[in-house]
Amino acid sequence: MRPPTSRPPSPRGRLALSSLPAGLVVTALAVSALTATPAAATGATGDDFSVAELPDGGYRVTLELDEPLPVRDAVPELAVDGQVLGWAQESPDGLSLTLDTADVSVLDAADVDVAWNGLVPGTEVASRRAATQAPQVLTAESAEVLTADPATPGPYGVERLDYDLGDTATTLSGLGAGTLPVELRAAVYAPVGARGPRPVVVFLHGRHSACYNPVTRQSNNTNWPCATGFLPIDSHLGYTETAEALTTHGYVVVSVSANGINAKDAGNTDDNGGLARGELVMQHLDLLEGWSQVRGTPGGRHPLAGRLDLRNVGLMGHSRGGEGVVEAALLNADRSAPYGIRAVLPLAPVDFGRPTLPDVPMAVLLPYCDGDVSNQQGQHFYDDTRYATDDDVLRSSVMLMGTNHNFFNTEWTPGATIFPANDDWSASTDEVCGGAVPSTRLSAAEQRAVGTAWMAGFFRMVQGGETQFLPLFDGSNATVPSVGDAAAFAQAQQAGSRRVDVAPLERPEPGVSVTGFDLGAYCYSIASRVAAGDVPCSSTSSTSKVPHWTPATFATSVPTSPVLRLQWSEASTDPVVTAALDAGERNVRRYDALTFRVARDEAAVGDVDLDVTVTDGRGRSATVSVADLGPALDPFPASTNTNNGRNLLGKTWLRTVRVPTASLRGVTLTDVRSVSVRPATPTGGVYLSDIAFDTPTVGRGGPTDLAQLSIVDTTVTEGDGPGTATMAVTFDEPLLTDATVNVQTAASGSSNAGQVPLGASVLTIPAGATSAQVQVPLVGNTTDNTDSLRYKVTLSSPVGAVVGDGFGWLTVLDDDLPPA
């Protein structure tokens, strides 16, 4: 690690829920440690499923499939009699799914189905809205059109310097414990005639079938290397348009193949392949570093020698690749001599474990019509990192209207590739994301143009210092000519040195009052995931409609995205939120705008608007309505149709509102005392977050200096009664500040641990600490059993630190003698 320079967490930072006790030693909810006897086949059975009792008192549900699951980036789940119980372990051949649960009702199961993102395909009734909420199409008609366009070719030509070291060139510790070989293969796009070392951008594709048969058109994702008669699918060649747009402006783009991981991650990883993908990126950077330094070797000078600036690296990861590049950035930060990873862009990403990525400029791109990772869980990368530390970088999340999951990649697009491909948005008649008119859905070519604009624009902005592209990411919702009428909406947190946080609105705090509303409360998560007495942000079971609050696969009980929820009616009495500025914050003259994030409440009907008032020390004020500033409180388009029976649309997603300080006429900007928010419509409801004054800027980031926390695998004996198991949390360096990390415990009777959430708590660690402990309660017995039990413990969403190895296994061994 580099010498520590990080700052302490903001005093206005992460929510500390009263229902989640904090302490140096965290105690998970009680789990049974009764050591195992073989599972008894005493439960329900069907033509394609079985339910068996587990020795720890739980039950194992197994679903047999007629054909392998479709290869998706989302994780499969199981639903029993229509109730989704959690994520399921996929067998290596893709022909069975297994889930362990404590729900005794599964013993009477009549039906077991595959589910995705909390919904069973084909079972949800299509949405029917009132006439006041007819389908609408959000467009870019009022957006500022930038004169600079990232898609405009630059002065350089493009040469290809691809490399291929073979299908079995390396192994990765995160894949099969380093026993399974994968390829080292990449397409390299280099600028012709560009002098000196050039910035490097690495692309990592997501989870698609690894192989196909060119005769039968059958795809295969269970063999690597490909089986006889099958050839690799070149997913890494699918971003050529974006790669060339960057290369003509002097960037070297390296798009790497990850087929070997895709073929093996289902049954051979703890984390669905996130660590392995990060390791793969790092191995490619190591190769590039070696080639860049080659001089006068017997084979001659390498074509990349002297052409790569590995102090200025950007990473783009699509889907599971999005989580992979976040993991790569964290792995890089843990090196003694890290590469200069300056920019990370997760595209339609998964986020299974909720790590954070502070100190690196980041833009999360979310496709509104995503039919694969439809719950848009990658939004957590933005939400969780906002107050993870007081860093000095731009952070953005952008909703790309009319785009689906697959079509950013030509090799995943029917008609643009020779390989088997599909439209992940399956409802072709859907009036929003299907083929009906009017529709926000873009053609495949239009979608790639959008991808090129925002991806190339981000890397040129961050790595190249081209700040003319900031309005694409800073919440201004600008657009560029190359994307036509395509619309995009952004939320943004500016760099800490150009921002003052007035009220994050994640929890009650001094200086913030909320009065007069029918509901004025801090909420988090969805209704099924909050502690008794707490306020949920959403009551929906369709988490695809609420990206901020979708549960993470490996941290299902950890609270998500706390905000202030407000509802009002004509009976409300002078409802208002007032946030006072501290004495040292009142001079806001140097900031460009007052900003906040806002979305209409999911229960709101009809027009919803807010008035925002800024008041100075002499009582003078200026007021502006949100509606006058843009469409942030307009509903996102919903549909009367569904995607394969899944109602995914009408999403609730916060957008940034910017109130220019220059528009606050009559207010003394050197002495601003308060910001107030009042309803401007008789009835309505909103979610409100992150009130600040700021000036858009990229800031300068790099590998984070925060300590990395890792949990150590532990084996214990069960004992004869109540007890605890102690698991160590190690740090790669002492903590500079107080830190917190969420701890999720889940249990299973096999290596398929994780389906039964047993609770989450917060581990609080003081500055200067070099280690910590997690205590897991156990209940031993005196009965001889034959098997061990395994418990999966996950670290997630830290503040003041980052996650290293966030997945630990607690193995509980039987210690009783057999009967005499």
CSV table of N, CA, C and O in Angstrom, one decimal, residues 197-242:
chain,number,residue,atom,x,y,z
A,197,PRO,N,3.9,7.1,-24.1
A,197,PRO,CA,3.0,6.2,-23.4
A,197,PRO,C,1.6,6.8,-23.5
A,197,PRO,O,1.4,8.0,-23.2
A,198,ARG,N,0.6,6.0,-23.8
A,198,ARG,CA,-0.8,6.4,-23.9
A,198,ARG,C,-1.6,5.8,-22.8
A,198,ARG,O,-1.4,4.8,-22.2
A,199,PRO,N,-2.7,6.6,-22.4
A,199,PRO,CA,-3.6,6.0,-21.4
A,199,PRO,C,-4.2,4.7,-21.8
A,199,PRO,O,-4.4,4.5,-23.0
A,200,VAL,N,-4.4,3.8,-20.9
A,200,VAL,CA,-4.9,2.4,-21.2
A,200,VAL,C,-6.3,2.3,-20.6
A,200,VAL,O,-6.6,2.7,-19.5
A,201,VAL,N,-7.2,1.7,-21.4
A,201,VAL,CA,-8.5,1.3,-20.9
A,201,VAL,C,-8.7,-0.2,-21.1
A,201,VAL,O,-8.5,-0.7,-22.2
A,202,VAL,N,-9.1,-0.9,-20.1
A,202,VAL,CA,-9.4,-2.3,-20.1
A,202,VAL,C,-10.9,-2.6,-20.1
A,202,VAL,O,-11.6,-2.1,-19.2
A,203,PHE,N,-11.4,-3.4,-21.1
A,203,PHE,CA,-12.8,-3.8,-21.1
A,203,PHE,C,-12.9,-5.2,-20.7
A,203,PHE,O,-12.1,-6.1,-21.0
A,204,LEU,N,-13.9,-5.5,-19.9
A,204,LEU,CA,-14.2,-6.9,-19.4
A,204,LEU,C,-15.7,-7.2,-19.6
A,204,LEU,O,-16.5,-6.6,-19.0
A,205,HIS,N,-16.0,-8.2,-20.5
A,205,HIS,CA,-17.4,-8.5,-20.8
A,205,HIS,C,-18.0,-9.3,-19.6
A,205,HIS,O,-17.3,-9.8,-18.7
A,206,GLY,N,-19.3,-9.6,-19.7
A,206,GLY,CA,-20.0,-10.3,-18.7
A,206,GLY,C,-20.2,-11.7,-19.0
A,206,GLY,O,-19.5,-12.4,-19.8
A,207,ARG,N,-21.2,-12.3,-18.3
A,207,ARG,CA,-21.5,-13.7,-18.4
A,207,ARG,C,-22.4,-14.1,-19.6
A,207,ARG,O,-23.6,-13.8,-19.6
A,208,HIS,N,-21.8,-14.7,-20.6
A,208,HIS,CA,-22.5,-15.2,-21.8
A,208,HIS,C,-22.0,-16.6,-22.0
A,208,HIS,O,-21.0,-17.0,-21.4
A,209,SER,N,-22.7,-17.4,-22.8
A,209,SER,CA,-22.2,-18.7,-23.1
A,209,SER,C,-20.8,-18.6,-23.6
A,209,SER,O,-20.4,-17.7,-24.4
A,210,ALA,N,-20.0,-19.6,-23.2
A,210,ALA,CA,-18.6,-19.6,-23.6
A,210,ALA,C,-18.3,-20.2,-25.0
A,210,ALA,O,-17.4,-19.8,-25.7
A,211,CYS,N,-19.2,-21.1,-25.4
A,211,CYS,CA,-18.9,-21.9,-26.6
A,211,CYS,C,-20.2,-22.1,-27.4
A,211,CYS,O,-21.3,-22.0,-26.9
A,212,TYR,N,-20.0,-22.4,-28.7
A,212,TYR,CA,-21.1,-22.7,-29.6
A,212,TYR,C,-20.7,-23.7,-30.7
A,212,TYR,O,-19.5,-23.8,-31.0
A,213,ASN,N,-21.7,-24.4,-31.2
A,213,ASN,CA,-21.5,-25.3,-32.3
A,213,ASN,C,-21.9,-24.5,-33.6
A,213,ASN,O,-23.1,-24.2,-33.8
A,214,PRO,N,-21.0,-24.3,-34.5
A,214,PRO,CA,-21.4,-23.5,-35.7
A,214,PRO,C,-22.4,-24.2,-36.7
A,214,PRO,O,-23.0,-23.6,-37.5
A,215,VAL,N,-22.5,-25.5,-36.5
A,215,VAL,CA,-23.4,-26.3,-37.4
A,215,VAL,C,-24.8,-26.3,-36.8
A,215,VAL,O,-25.8,-26.0,-37.4
A,216,THR,N,-24.9,-26.7,-35.5
A,216,THR,CA,-26.2,-26.9,-34.9
A,216,THR,C,-26.7,-25.5,-34.3
A,216,THR,O,-27.9,-25.4,-33.9
A,217,ARG,N,-25.8,-24.6,-34.1
A,217,ARG,CA,-26.1,-23.3,-33.5
A,217,ARG,C,-26.4,-23.4,-32.0
A,217,ARG,O,-26.9,-22.5,-31.4
A,218,GLN,N,-26.1,-24.6,-31.4
A,218,GLN,CA,-26.3,-24.8,-30.0
A,218,GLN,C,-25.1,-24.1,-29.2
A,218,GLN,O,-24.0,-24.2,-29.6
A,219,SER,N,-25.5,-23.5,-28.1
A,219,SER,CA,-24.5,-22.9,-27.2
A,219,SER,C,-24.2,-23.8,-26.1
A,219,SER,O,-25.0,-24.7,-25.7
A,220,ASN,N,-23.0,-23.7,-25.4
A,220,ASN,CA,-22.6,-24.5,-24.3
A,220,ASN,C,-21.8,-23.7,-23.3
A,220,ASN,O,-20.9,-22.9,-23.7
A,221,ASN,N,-22.2,-23.8,-22.1
A,221,ASN,CA,-21.5,-23.1,-21.0
A,221,ASN,C,-21.1,-24.0,-19.9
A,221,ASN,O,-20.9,-23.5,-18.7
A,222,THR,N,-20.8,-25.2,-20.1
A,222,THR,CA,-20.4,-26.1,-19.1
A,222,THR,C,-19.0,-26.7,-19.3
A,222,THR,O,-18.5,-27.4,-18.5
A,223,ASN,N,-18.4,-26.4,-20.5
A,223,ASN,CA,-17.1,-27.0,-20.8
A,223,ASN,C,-16.1,-25.8,-21.1
A,223,ASN,O,-16.5,-24.9,-21.8
A,224,TRP,N,-14.9,-25.9,-20.6
A,224,TRP,CA,-13.8,-25.1,-21.0
A,224,TRP,C,-12.5,-25.8,-20.8
A,224,TRP,O,-12.3,-26.3,-19.7
A,225,PRO,N,-11.7,-25.9,-21.8
A,225,PRO,CA,-11.9,-25.5,-23.2
A,225,PRO,C,-13.2,-26.1,-23.8
A,225,PRO,O,-13.7,-27.1,-23.3
A,226,CYS,N,-13.6,-25.5,-24.9
A,226,CYS,CA,-14.8,-26.0,-25.6
A,226,CYS,C,-14.8,-27.4,-25.9
A,226,CYS,O,-13.7,-28.0,-26.3
A,227,ALA,N,-15.9,-28.1,-25.8
A,227,ALA,CA,-16.0,-29.5,-26.2
A,227,ALA,C,-15.8,-29.7,-27.7
A,227,ALA,O,-15.9,-28.7,-28.5
A,228,THR,N,-15.6,-30.9,-28.1
A,228,THR,CA,-15.4,-31.2,-29.5
A,228,THR,C,-16.6,-30.7,-30.3
A,228,THR,O,-17.7,-31.0,-30.0
A,229,GLY,N,-16.3,-30.1,-31.4
A,229,GLY,CA,-17.3,-29.5,-32.3
A,229,GLY,C,-17.8,-28.2,-31.9
A,229,GLY,O,-18.6,-27.5,-32.6
A,230,PHE,N,-17.3,-27.6,-30.8
A,230,PHE,CA,-17.7,-26.3,-30.3
A,230,PHE,C,-16.5,-25.3,-30.4
A,230,PHE,O,-15.4,-25.7,-30.2
A,231,LEU,N,-16.8,-24.1,-30.6
A,231,LEU,CA,-15.8,-23.0,-30.7
A,231,LEU,C,-16.1,-21.9,-29.7
A,231,LEU,O,-17.3,-21.7,-29.3
A,232,PRO,N,-15.1,-21.2,-29.3
A,232,PRO,CA,-15.3,-20.1,-28.3
A,232,PRO,C,-16.2,-19.0,-29.0
A,232,PRO,O,-16.1,-18.7,-30.2
A,233,ILE,N,-17.0,-18.4,-28.1
A,233,ILE,CA,-17.8,-17.2,-28.5
A,233,ILE,C,-16.9,-16.0,-28.2
A,233,ILE,O,-16.5,-15.8,-27.1
A,234,ASP,N,-16.7,-15.1,-29.2
A,234,ASP,CA,-15.8,-14.0,-29.0
A,234,ASP,C,-16.5,-12.8,-28.4
A,234,ASP,O,-16.6,-11.7,-29.0
A,235,SER,N,-16.9,-12.9,-27.1
A,235,SER,CA,-17.6,-11.8,-26.5
A,235,SER,C,-16.7,-10.6,-26.3
A,235,SER,O,-17.2,-9.5,-26.3
A,236,HIS,N,-15.4,-10.8,-26.2
A,236,HIS,CA,-14.5,-9.7,-26.0
A,236,HIS,C,-14.4,-8.8,-27.2
A,236,HIS,O,-13.8,-7.7,-27.1
A,237,LEU,N,-14.9,-9.3,-28.4
A,237,LEU,CA,-14.8,-8.4,-29.6
A,237,LEU,C,-16.1,-7.5,-29.7
A,237,LEU,O,-16.2,-6.8,-30.7
A,238,GLY,N,-17.0,-7.6,-28.8
A,238,GLY,CA,-18.2,-6.9,-28.9
A,238,GLY,C,-18.3,-5.4,-28.7
A,238,GLY,O,-19.3,-4.8,-28.8
A,239,TYR,N,-17.2,-4.8,-28.3
A,239,TYR,CA,-17.1,-3.4,-27.9
A,239,TYR,C,-16.3,-2.6,-28.9
A,239,TYR,O,-15.7,-1.5,-28.5
A,240,THR,N,-16.1,-3.1,-30.1
A,240,THR,CA,-15.2,-2.5,-31.1
A,240,THR,C,-15.5,-1.0,-31.3
A,240,THR,O,-14.6,-0.2,-31.4
A,241,GLU,N,-16.8,-0.7,-31.5
A,241,GLU,CA,-17.2,0.7,-31.8
A,241,GLU,C,-16.7,1.7,-30.7
A,241,GLU,O,-16.1,2.7,-31.0
A,242,THR,N,-16.9,1.3,-29.5
A,242,THR,CA,-16.5,2.1,-28.4
A,242,THR,C,-14.9,2.2,-28.3
A,242,THR,O,-14.3,3.2,-28.1
